PDB file of C-alpha atoms in Angstrom:
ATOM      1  CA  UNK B   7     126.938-104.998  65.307  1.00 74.00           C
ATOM      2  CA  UNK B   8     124.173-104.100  63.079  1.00 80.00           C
ATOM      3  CA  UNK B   9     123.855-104.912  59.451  1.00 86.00           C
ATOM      4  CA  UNK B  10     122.268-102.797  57.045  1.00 91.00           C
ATOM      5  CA  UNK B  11     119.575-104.542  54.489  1.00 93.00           C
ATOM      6  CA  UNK B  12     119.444-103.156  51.241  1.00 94.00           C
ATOM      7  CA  UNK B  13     115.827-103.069  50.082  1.00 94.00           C
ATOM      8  CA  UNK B  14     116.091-105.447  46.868  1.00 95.00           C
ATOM      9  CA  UNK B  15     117.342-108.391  49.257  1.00 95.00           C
ATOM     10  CA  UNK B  16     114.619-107.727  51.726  1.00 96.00           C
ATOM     11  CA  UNK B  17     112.440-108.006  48.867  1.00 96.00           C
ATOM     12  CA  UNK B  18     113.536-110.992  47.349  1.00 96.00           C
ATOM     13  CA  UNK B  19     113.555-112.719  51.362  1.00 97.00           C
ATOM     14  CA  UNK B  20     110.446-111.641  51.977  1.00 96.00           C
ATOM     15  CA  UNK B  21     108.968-112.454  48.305  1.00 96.00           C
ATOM     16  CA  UNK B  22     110.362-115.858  48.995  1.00 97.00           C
ATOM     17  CA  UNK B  23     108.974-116.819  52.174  1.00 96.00           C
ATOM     18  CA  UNK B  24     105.754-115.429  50.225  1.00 96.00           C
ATOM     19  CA  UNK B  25     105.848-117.712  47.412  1.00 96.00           C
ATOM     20  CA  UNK B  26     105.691-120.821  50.586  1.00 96.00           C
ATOM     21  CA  UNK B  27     109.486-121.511  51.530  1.00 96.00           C
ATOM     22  CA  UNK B  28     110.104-122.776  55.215  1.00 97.00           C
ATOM     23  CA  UNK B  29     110.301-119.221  57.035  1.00 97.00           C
ATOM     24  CA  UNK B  30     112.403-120.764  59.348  1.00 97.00           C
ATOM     25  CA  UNK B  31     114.938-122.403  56.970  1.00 97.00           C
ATOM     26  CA  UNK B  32     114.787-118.894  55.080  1.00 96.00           C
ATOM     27  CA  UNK B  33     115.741-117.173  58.199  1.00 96.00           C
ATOM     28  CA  UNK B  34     118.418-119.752  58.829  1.00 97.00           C
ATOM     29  CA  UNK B  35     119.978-119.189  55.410  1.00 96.00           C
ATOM     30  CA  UNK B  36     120.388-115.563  55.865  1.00 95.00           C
ATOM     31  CA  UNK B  37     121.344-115.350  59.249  1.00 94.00           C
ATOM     32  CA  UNK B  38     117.903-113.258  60.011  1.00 95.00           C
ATOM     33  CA  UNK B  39     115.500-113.582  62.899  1.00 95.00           C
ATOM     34  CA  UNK B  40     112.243-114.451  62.614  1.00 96.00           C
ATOM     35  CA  UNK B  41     110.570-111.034  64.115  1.00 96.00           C
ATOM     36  CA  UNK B  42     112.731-109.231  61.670  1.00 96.00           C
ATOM     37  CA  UNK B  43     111.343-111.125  58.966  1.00 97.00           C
ATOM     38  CA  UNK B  44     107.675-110.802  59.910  1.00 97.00           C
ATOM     39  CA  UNK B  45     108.392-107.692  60.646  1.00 97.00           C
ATOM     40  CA  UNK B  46     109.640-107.055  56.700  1.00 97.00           C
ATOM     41  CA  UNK B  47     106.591-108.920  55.209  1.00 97.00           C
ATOM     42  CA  UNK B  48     104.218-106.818  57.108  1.00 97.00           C
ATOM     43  CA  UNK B  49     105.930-103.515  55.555  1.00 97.00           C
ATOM     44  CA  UNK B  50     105.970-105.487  52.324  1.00 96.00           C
ATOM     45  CA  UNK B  51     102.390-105.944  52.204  1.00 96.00           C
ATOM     46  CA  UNK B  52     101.131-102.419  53.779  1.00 96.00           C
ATOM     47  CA  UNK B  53     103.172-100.930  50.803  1.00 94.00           C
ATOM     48  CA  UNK B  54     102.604-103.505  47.751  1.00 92.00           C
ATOM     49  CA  UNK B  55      99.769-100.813  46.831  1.00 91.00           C
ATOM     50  CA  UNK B  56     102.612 -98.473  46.174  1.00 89.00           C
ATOM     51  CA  UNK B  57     104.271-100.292  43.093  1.00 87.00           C
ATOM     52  CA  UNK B  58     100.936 -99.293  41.095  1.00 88.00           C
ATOM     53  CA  UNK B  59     100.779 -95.642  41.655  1.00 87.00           C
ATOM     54  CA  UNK B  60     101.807 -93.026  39.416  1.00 81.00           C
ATOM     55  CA  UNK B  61     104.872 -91.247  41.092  1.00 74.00           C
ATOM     56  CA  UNK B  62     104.261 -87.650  41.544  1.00 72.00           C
ATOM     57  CA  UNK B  63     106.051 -85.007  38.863  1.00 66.00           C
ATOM     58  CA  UNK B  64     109.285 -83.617  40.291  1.00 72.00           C
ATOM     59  CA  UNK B  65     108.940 -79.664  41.133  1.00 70.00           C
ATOM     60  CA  UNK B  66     110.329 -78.553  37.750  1.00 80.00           C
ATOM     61  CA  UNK B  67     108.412 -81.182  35.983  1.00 78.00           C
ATOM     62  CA  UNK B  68     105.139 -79.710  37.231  1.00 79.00           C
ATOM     63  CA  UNK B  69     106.629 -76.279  36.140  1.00 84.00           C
ATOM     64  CA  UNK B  70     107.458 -77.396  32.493  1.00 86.00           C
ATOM     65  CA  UNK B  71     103.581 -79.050  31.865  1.00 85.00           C
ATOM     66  CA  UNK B  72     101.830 -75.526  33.646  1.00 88.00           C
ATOM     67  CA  UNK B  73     104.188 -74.104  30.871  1.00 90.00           C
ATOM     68  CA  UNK B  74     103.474 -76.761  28.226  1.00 91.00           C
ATOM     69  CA  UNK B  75      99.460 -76.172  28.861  1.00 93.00           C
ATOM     70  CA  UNK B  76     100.016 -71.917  28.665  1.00 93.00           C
ATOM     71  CA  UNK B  77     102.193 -72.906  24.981  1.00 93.00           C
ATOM     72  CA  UNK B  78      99.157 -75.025  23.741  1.00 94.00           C
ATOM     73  CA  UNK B  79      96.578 -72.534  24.657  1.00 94.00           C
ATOM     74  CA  UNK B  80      98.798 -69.933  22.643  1.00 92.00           C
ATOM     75  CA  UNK B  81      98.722 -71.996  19.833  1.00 92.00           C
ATOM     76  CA  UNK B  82      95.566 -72.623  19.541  1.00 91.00           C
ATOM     77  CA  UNK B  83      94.392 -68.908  20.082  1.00 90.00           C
ATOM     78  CA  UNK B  84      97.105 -68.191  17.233  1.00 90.00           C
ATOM     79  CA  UNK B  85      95.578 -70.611  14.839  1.00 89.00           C
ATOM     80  CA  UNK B  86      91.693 -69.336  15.538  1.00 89.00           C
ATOM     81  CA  UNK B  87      93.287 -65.953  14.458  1.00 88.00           C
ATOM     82  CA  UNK B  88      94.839 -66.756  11.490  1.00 89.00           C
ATOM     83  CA  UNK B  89      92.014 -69.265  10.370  1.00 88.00           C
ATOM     84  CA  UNK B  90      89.145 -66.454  11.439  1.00 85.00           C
ATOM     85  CA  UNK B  91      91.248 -63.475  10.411  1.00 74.00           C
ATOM     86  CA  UNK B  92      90.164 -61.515  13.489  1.00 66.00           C
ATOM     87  CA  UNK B  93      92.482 -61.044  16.896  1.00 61.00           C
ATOM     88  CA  UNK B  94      90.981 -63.140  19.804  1.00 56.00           C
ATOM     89  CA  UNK B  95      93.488 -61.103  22.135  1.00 60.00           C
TER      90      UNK B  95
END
């Protein structure tokens, strides 16, 4: 039978075989095969990049800053108006 990993213990196994404990004895310890741990560290380090990227906004995020930026131009075509006294519209 199969076990399931969650992704903060592969993390911390992988992070500690990193940081120079006995990949063996680590494998040992947590009943894990040595190809499945490589196997981890190599998907560890292809994605370590990841952890300093800026997620992307969620759909209705992006919606709400298009909005946000429409509001702001508003405002500051309102303010030229009443400062000026003439319509920019």
């Amino acid at each position: 039978m199969r076990r399931k990993w969650d992704s903060k213990t592969k993390a911390r196994i992988v992070l500690a075989g990193l940081m120079g404990e006995c990949v063996n004895d680590l494998c040992r310890a947590h009943d894990l095969r040595p190809g499945q741990y490589y196997k981890w560290r190599g998907h560890f380090l292809e994605n370590s990049h990841l952890v300093f990227e800026k997620p992307p906004l969620p759909l209705g995020d992006m919606e709400l800053a298009a909005e946000n930026e429409e509001l702001k131009k508003l405002v500051g075509e309102l303010t030229l108006e009443l400062t000026s006294g003439k319509s920019t519209r």
